[in-house]
XYZ file of C-alpha atoms in Angstrom:
537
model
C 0.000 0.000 0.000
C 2.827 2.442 0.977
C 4.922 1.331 -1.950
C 2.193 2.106 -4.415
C 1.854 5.667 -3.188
C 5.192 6.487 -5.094
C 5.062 4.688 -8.009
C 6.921 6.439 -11.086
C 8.397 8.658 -8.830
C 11.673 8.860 -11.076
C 9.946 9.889 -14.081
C 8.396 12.941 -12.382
C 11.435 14.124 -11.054
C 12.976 13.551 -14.856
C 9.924 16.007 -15.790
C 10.215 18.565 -13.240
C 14.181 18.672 -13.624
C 13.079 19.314 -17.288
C 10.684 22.338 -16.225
C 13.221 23.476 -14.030
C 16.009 23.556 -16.386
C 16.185 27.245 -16.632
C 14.486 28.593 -13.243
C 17.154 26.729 -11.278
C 20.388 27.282 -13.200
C 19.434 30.611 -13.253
C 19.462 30.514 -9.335
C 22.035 28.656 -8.924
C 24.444 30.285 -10.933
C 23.486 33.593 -9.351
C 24.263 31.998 -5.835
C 27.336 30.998 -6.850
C 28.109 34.368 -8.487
C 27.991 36.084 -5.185
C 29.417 33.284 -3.379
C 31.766 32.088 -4.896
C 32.756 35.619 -6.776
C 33.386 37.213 -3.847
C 35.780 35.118 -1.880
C 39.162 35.809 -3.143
C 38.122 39.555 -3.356
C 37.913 39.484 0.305
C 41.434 39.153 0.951
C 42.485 42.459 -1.534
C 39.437 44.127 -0.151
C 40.298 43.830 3.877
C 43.606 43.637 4.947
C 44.801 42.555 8.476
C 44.457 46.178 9.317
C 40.621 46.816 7.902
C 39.477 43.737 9.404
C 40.457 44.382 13.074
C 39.120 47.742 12.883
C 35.639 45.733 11.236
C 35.993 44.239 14.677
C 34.066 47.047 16.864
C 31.556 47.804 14.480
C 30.482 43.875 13.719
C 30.411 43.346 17.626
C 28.034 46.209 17.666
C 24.109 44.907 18.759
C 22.262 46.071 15.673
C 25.315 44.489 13.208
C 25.019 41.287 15.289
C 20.883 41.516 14.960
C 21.485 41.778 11.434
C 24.080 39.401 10.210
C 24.782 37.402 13.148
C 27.574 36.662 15.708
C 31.248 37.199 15.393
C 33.505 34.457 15.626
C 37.766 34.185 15.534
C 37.779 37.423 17.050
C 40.909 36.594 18.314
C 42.499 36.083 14.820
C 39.655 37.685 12.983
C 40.995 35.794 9.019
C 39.214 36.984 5.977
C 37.745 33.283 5.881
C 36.166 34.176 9.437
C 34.492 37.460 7.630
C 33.347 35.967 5.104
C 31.070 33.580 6.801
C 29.935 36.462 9.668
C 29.264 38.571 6.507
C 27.767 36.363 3.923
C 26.317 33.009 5.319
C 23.210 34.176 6.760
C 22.409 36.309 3.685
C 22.980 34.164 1.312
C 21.019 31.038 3.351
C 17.870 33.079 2.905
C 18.181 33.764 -0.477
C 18.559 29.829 -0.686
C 15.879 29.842 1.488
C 13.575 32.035 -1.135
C 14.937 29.784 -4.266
C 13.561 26.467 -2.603
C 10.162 27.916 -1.128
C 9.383 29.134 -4.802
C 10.884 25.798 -6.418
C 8.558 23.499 -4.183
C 5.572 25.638 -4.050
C 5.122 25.904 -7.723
C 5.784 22.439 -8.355
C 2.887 21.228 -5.352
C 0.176 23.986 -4.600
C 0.966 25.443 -7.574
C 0.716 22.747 -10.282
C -2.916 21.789 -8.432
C -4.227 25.314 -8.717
C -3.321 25.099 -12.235
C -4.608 21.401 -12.865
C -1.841 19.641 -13.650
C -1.722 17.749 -10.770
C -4.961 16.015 -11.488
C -3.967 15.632 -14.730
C -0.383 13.556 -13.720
C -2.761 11.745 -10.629
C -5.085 10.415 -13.971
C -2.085 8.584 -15.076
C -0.521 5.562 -12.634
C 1.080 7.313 -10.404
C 1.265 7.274 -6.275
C -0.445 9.712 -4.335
C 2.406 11.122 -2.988
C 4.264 10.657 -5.938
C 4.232 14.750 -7.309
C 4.947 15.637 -3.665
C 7.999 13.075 -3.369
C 9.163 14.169 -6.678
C 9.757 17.362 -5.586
C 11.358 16.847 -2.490
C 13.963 14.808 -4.477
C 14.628 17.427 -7.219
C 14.904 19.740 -4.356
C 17.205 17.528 -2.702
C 18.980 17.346 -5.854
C 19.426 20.889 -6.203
C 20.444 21.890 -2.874
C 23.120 19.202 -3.429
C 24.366 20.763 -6.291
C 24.631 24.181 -4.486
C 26.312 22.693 -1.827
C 29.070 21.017 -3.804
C 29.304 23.505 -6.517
C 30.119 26.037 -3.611
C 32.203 24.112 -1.229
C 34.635 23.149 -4.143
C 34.202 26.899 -5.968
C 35.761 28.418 -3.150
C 37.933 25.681 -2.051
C 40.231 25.306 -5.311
C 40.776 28.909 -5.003
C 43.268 27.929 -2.157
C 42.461 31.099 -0.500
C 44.215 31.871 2.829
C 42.467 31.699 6.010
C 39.631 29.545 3.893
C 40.529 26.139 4.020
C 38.802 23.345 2.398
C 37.329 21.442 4.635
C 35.701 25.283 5.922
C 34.925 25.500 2.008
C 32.971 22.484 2.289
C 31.138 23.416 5.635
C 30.017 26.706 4.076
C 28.409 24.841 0.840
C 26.682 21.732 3.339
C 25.417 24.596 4.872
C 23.552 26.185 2.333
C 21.833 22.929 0.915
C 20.975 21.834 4.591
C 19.636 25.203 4.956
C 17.774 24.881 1.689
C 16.385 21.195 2.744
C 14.450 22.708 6.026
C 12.876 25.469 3.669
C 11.969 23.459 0.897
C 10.547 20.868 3.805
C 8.655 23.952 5.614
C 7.492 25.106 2.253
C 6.228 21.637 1.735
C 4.578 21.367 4.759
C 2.683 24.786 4.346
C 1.717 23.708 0.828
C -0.357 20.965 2.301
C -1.824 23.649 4.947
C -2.750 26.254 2.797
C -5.597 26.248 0.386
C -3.559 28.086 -2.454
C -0.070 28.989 -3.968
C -0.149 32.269 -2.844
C -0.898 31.420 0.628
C 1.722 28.834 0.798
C 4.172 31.541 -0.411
C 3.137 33.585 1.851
C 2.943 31.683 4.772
C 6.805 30.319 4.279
C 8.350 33.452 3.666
C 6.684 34.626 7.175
C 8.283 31.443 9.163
C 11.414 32.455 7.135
C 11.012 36.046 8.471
C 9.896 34.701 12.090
C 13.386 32.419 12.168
C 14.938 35.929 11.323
C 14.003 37.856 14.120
C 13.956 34.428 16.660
C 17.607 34.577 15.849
C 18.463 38.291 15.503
C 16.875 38.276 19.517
C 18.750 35.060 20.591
C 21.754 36.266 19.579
C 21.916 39.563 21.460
C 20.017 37.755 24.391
C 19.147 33.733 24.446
C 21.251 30.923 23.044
C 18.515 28.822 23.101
C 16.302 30.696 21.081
C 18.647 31.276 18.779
C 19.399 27.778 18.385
C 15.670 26.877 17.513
C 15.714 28.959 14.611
C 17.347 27.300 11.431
C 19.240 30.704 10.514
C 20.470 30.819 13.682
C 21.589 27.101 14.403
C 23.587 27.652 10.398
C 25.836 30.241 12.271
C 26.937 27.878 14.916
C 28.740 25.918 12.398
C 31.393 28.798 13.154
C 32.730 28.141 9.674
C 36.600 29.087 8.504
C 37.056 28.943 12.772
C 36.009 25.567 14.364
C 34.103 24.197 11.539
C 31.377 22.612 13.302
C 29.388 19.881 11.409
C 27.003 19.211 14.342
C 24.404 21.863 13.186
C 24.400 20.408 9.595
C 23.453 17.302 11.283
C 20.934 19.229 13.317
C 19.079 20.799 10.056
C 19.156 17.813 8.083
C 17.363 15.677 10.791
C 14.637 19.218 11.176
C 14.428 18.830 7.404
C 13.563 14.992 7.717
C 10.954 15.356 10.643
C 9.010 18.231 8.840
C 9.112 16.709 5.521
C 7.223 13.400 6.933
C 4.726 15.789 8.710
C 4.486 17.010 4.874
C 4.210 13.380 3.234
C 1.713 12.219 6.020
C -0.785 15.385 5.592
C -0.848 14.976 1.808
C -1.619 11.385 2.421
C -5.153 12.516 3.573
C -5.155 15.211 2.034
C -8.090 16.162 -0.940
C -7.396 17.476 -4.152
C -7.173 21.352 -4.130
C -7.712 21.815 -0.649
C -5.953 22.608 2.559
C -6.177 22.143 5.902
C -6.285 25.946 6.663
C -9.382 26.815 4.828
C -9.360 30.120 2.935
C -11.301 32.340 4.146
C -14.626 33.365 2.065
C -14.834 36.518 0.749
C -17.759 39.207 0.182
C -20.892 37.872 -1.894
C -20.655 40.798 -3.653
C -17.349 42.777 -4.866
C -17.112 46.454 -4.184
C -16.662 48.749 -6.896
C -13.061 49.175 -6.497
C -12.342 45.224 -7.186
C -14.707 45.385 -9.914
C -12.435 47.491 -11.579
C -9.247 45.753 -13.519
C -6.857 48.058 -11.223
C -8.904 47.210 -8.342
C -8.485 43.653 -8.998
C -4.623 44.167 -9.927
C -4.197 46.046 -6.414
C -6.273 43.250 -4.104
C -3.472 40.834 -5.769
C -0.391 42.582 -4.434
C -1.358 44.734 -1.737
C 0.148 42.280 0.499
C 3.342 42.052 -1.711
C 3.458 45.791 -1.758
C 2.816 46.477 1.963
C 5.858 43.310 3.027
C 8.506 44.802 0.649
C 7.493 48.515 2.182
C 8.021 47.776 5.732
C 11.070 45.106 4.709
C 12.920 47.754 3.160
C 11.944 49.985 6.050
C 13.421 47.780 8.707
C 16.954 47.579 6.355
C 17.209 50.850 5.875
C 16.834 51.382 9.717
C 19.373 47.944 10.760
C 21.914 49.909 8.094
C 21.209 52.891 9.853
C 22.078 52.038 13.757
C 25.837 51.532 12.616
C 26.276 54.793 11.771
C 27.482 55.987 15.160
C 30.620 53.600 14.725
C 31.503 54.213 11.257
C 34.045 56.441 12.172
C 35.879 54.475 14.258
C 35.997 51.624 11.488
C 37.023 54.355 8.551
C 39.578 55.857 10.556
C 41.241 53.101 10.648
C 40.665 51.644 7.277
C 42.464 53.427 4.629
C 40.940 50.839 2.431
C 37.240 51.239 3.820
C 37.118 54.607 3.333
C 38.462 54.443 -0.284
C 35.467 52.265 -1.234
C 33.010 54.450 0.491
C 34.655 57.193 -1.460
C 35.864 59.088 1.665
C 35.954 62.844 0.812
C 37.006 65.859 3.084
C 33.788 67.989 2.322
C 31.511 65.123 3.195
C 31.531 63.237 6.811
C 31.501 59.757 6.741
C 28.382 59.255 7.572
C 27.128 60.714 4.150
C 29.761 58.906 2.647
C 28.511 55.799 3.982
C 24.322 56.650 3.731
C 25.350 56.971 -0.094
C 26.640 53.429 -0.392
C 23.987 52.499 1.817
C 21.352 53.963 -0.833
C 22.497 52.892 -3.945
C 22.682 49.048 -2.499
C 19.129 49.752 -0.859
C 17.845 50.686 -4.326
C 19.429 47.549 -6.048
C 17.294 45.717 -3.433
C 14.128 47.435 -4.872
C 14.754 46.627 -8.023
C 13.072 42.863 -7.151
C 9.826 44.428 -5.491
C 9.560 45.984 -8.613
C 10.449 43.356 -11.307
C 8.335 40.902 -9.249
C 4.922 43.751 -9.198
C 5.662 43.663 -12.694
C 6.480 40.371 -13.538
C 3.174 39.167 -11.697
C 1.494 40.032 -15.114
C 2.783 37.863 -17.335
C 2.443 35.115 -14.426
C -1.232 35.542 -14.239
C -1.232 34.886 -18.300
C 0.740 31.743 -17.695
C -1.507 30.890 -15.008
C -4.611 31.356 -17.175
C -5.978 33.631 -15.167
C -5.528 37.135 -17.580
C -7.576 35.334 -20.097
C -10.655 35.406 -18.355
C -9.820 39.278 -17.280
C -9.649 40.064 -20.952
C -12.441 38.026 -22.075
C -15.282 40.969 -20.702
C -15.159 44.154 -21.878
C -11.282 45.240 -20.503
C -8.918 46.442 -23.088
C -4.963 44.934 -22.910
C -3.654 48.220 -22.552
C -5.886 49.212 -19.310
C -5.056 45.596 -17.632
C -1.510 46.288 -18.292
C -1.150 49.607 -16.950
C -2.838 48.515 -13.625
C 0.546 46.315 -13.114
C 2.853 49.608 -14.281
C 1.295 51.662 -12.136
C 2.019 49.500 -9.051
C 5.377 48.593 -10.414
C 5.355 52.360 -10.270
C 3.946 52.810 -6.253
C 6.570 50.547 -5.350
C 9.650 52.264 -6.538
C 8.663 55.225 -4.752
C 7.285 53.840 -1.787
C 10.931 51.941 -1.154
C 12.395 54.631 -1.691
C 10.822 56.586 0.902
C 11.069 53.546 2.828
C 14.813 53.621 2.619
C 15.228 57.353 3.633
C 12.464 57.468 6.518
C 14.380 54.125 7.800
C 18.069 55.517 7.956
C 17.005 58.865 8.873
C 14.870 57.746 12.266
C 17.889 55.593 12.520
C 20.351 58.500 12.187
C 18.387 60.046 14.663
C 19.358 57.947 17.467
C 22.840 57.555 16.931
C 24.321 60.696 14.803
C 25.813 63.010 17.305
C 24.947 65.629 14.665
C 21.676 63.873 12.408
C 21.496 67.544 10.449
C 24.247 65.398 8.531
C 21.585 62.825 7.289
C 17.897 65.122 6.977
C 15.324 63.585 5.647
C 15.123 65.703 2.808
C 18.772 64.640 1.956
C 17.843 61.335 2.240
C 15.057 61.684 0.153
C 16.600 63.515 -2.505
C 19.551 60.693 -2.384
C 17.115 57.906 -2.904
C 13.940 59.866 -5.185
C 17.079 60.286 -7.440
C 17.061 56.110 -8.337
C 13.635 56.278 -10.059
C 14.890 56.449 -13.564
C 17.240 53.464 -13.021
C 14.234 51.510 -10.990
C 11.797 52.765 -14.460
C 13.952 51.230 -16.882
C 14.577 48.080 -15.272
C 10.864 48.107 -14.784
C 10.794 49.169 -18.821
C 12.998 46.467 -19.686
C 10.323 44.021 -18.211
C 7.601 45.562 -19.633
C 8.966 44.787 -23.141
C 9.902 41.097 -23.168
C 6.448 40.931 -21.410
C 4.946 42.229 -25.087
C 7.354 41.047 -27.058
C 9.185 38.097 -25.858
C 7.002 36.840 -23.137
C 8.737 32.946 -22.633
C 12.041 35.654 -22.479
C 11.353 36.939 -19.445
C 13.465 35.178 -16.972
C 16.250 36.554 -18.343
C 15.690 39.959 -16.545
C 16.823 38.211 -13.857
C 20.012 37.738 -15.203
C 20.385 40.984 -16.196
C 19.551 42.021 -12.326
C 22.164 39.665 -11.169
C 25.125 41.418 -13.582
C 23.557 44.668 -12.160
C 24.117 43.713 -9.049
C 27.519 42.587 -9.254
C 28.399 45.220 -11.305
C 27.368 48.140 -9.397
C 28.006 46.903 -6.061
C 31.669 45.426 -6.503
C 32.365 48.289 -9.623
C 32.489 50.367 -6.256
C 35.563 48.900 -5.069
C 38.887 51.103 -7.109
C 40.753 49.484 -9.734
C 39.254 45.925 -9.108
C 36.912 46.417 -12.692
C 36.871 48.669 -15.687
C 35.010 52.263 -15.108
C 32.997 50.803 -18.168
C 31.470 47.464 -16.113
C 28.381 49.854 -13.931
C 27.901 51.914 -17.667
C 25.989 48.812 -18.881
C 23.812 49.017 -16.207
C 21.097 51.983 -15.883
C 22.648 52.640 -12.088
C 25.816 53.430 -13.719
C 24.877 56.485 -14.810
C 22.673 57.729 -11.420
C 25.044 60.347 -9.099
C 26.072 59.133 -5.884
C 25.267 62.120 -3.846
C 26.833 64.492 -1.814
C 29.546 63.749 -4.034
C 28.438 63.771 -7.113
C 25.972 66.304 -9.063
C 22.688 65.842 -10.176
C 23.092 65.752 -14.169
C 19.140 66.173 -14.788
C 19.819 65.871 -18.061
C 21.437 62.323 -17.842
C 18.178 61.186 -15.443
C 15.851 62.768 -18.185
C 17.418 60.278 -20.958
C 17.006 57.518 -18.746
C 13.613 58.189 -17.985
C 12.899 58.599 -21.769
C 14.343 55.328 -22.401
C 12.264 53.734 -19.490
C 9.262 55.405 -21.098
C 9.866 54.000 -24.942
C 10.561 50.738 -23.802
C 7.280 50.497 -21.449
C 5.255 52.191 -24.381
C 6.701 48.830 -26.918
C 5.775 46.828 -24.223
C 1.934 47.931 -24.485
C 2.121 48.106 -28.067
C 3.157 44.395 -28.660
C 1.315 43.338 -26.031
C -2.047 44.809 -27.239
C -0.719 42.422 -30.581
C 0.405 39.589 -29.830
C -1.365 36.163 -28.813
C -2.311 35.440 -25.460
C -0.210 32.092 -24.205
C -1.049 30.385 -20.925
C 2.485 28.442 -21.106
């Protein structure tokens, strides 16, 4: 009986490694991008000097809230700041990676009836759900490897291999108890959207469970899966008892997963949805109305998200000069300058990496379009009397709402923060701030405008805007650091051209032309989309 409720397990997983031929590499080569790609710049970046002045300010309560404890304080290696820096950041974006990858390939093939369609055929009744798990499995393996031995035949001092190793277990073991909580949550929830949902929230819960154990309880950092990752005290003492740890939390929640979708019906959850009105208001009956009820909830999280950075980036500012001081280094890459203090020196690297993080609230408002085609969902929008063009600009506008709104988000965040801990906050006003940050809307627009028109035009193209965020990331955050890249590498990007202020001047004239080009490539976007076919695929 048990054995018949996975029967053709293996060709599942052959067809969802298939689907996710593209999705994943896309991920994974990102991941290892920053991962990888930044280790032996570490060394060049932060030198003996730099990193025992990083010292005071990582010991500081709000840096340890945000990225975690310090470890090998004693001989603080550029192997030891690498994992303090990067481990927990990039576990959550592993995190994010396998709550999409199992979601959409469990609730999300049954809201779009696939799953009844693959149950028709002789398979198990756990067999989709099992499949899954194994390509996830399968995945997070290849992260793990992929990473461990990136960074370990780089022979980089202070990062040995066997730490090398450590860091890449850690990120699939990480990934396992996600995709297994995702799993778990698919089974609970009633939809896609509020399996999503509900796994990003226990991702954000394990955040602040462990950003409060570690300034005050062990144990309640420990119960959190980002904070038990850290333990692992990786490039120091290279722990492998918390990898042990997450893989048996990944096991026990992934049978609580398997055993609820055993009894589980077809389309429906154990947390009920709950109804809604028996008649819609005039707002929802309105294509915008109907656009906005579908990412309010996306538009509100990134808001206060990007609130809560901008103020965690913010409470360091009363020990930045300490750390420049004594970082010649440091304060080249902020682009120290004698008019400016360093607290403007720093708010402005602060900004311009705030408003890279924007850039994926806005890709995904936008991007939620063309997944509501694939989804089938558009096509019964469009079939009453609603014209392409007026559906379509409902998503812009948001798209829109949301650039601004982070922004503001970002400069109400570091300026309460400033606030607090400036000696002198007149150095960091709010209308600074927002004059810093309003002046990344044309980069934000084109990005956006770039979307817009593989949406018309090239609609199976538009994963690759991801890529192209990924290169803009790289290219604008580590194009910051002198000499280490060609001045040319940020020009292909539309943030290579925005001024980092104080420093810089505000060429209006520059930010015109990239508004213009965000505008022409958002107006082809309409136009082919108003042309072409519509194609649920």
């Amino acid at each position: 009986m048990m054995r018949g409720n996975f029967d053709n397990t293996g060709r599942l997983v052959r067809l969802i490694l298939r689907r996710e031929r593209i999705m994943s590499v896309i991920w994974l080569a990102l991941l290892l991008l920053f991962s990888v790609g930044l280790a032996p710049g570490l060394g060049i970046m932060f030198d003996e000097e730099a990193r025992s002045a990083l010292i005071d300010m990582v010991e500081n309560p709000a840096m340890v809230a945000m990225v975690g404890p310090v470890y090998g304080v004693d001989n603080y290696t550029a192997g030891a700041m690498y994992a303090n820096m990067m481990l927990l950041w990039v576990v959550i974006s592993v995190a994010v990676m396998n709550i999409f990858l199992v979601v959409r390939h469990t609730r999300g093939d049954e809201e779009r009836g696939r799953t009844e369609v693959v149950r028709s055929l002789p398979t198990g009744r756990l067999s989709n759900l099992n499949a899954t798990m194994i390509t996830a499995v399968l995945v997070n393996i290849a992260l793990a490897l992929l990473t461990g031995l990136g960074i370990g035949v780089m022979r980089i001092d202070s990062m040995d291999f066997v730490g090398s190793m450590l860091y890449g277990v850690a990120l699939g073991a990480s990934g396992l108890v996600f995709a297994a909580i995702a799993a778990l949550f698919s089974q609970l929830s009633s939809s896609s959207r509020g399996a999503t949902g509900l796994s990003i929230g226990a991702l954000f819960v394990f955040y602040i469970m462990r950003a409060a154990g570690d300034m005050n309880s062990e144990a309640l950092s420990l119960a959190s899966p980002l904070g038990l990752v850290a333990r692992g005290q990786v490039y120091v003492e290279n722990h492998w008892w918390p990898i042990i740890i997450l893989l048996l939390e990944a096991a026990v929640i992934m049978a609580v997963a398997y055993a609820l979708n055993a009894i589980r019906d077809m389309d429906q959850g154990f947390i009920h949805a709950k109804p809604g009105r028996k008649k819609a208001s005039k707002f929802l009956q309105s294509p915008f109305g109907l656009t906005f009820r579908l990412l309010r909830n996306v538009l509100l999280a990134w808001v206060i998200a990007i609130f809560v950075l901008g103020a965690s980036y913010g409470s360091i500012l009363g020990d930045i000069d300490n750390f420049v001081a004594n970082s010649d280094f440091y304060a080249m890459m902020i682009g120290a300058n004698l008019e400016f203090t360093t607290a403007q020196m720093f708010g402005s690297m602060v900004i311009s990496i705030m408003a890279l993080i924007t850039v994926i609230a806005v890709l995904m408002v936008t991007l939620k379009l063309r997944g509501e085609e694939k989804d089938g969902r558009a096509e019964h929008v469009l079939s009453h009397v609603v014209s392409r063009m007026k559906y379509m600009s409902g998503y812009v506008v948001l798209a829109l709402a949301a650039s601004v709104l982070a922004q503001f988000a970002t400069a109400l965040g570091i300026y309460l923060s400033a606030l607090a801990v400036l000696p002198d906050p007149g150095d960091l006003s709010l209308g600074y701030l927002l004059k810093a940050n309003m002046v990344f809307l044309p980069a934000l627009w084109v990005m956006m405008g770039v979307t817009v028109f593989l949406i018309g035009i090239l609609p199976k193209a538009t994963p690759v805007i991801w890529g192209y965020y990924g290169f803009t990331f790289f290219a604008v955050f580590i194009g910051r650091i002198p000499d280490l890249f060609p001045a040319w590498v940020p020009k292909t990007t539309p943030f290579g051209y925005i001024p980092q202020l104080p420093v810089d001047s505000i060429n209006y004239g520059t930010l015109a032309v990239l508004t213009g080009i965000a505008a022409v490539l958002t107006v082809a976007g309409f136009v082919f989309y108003r042309k072409r076919d519509m194609a649920a695929i």
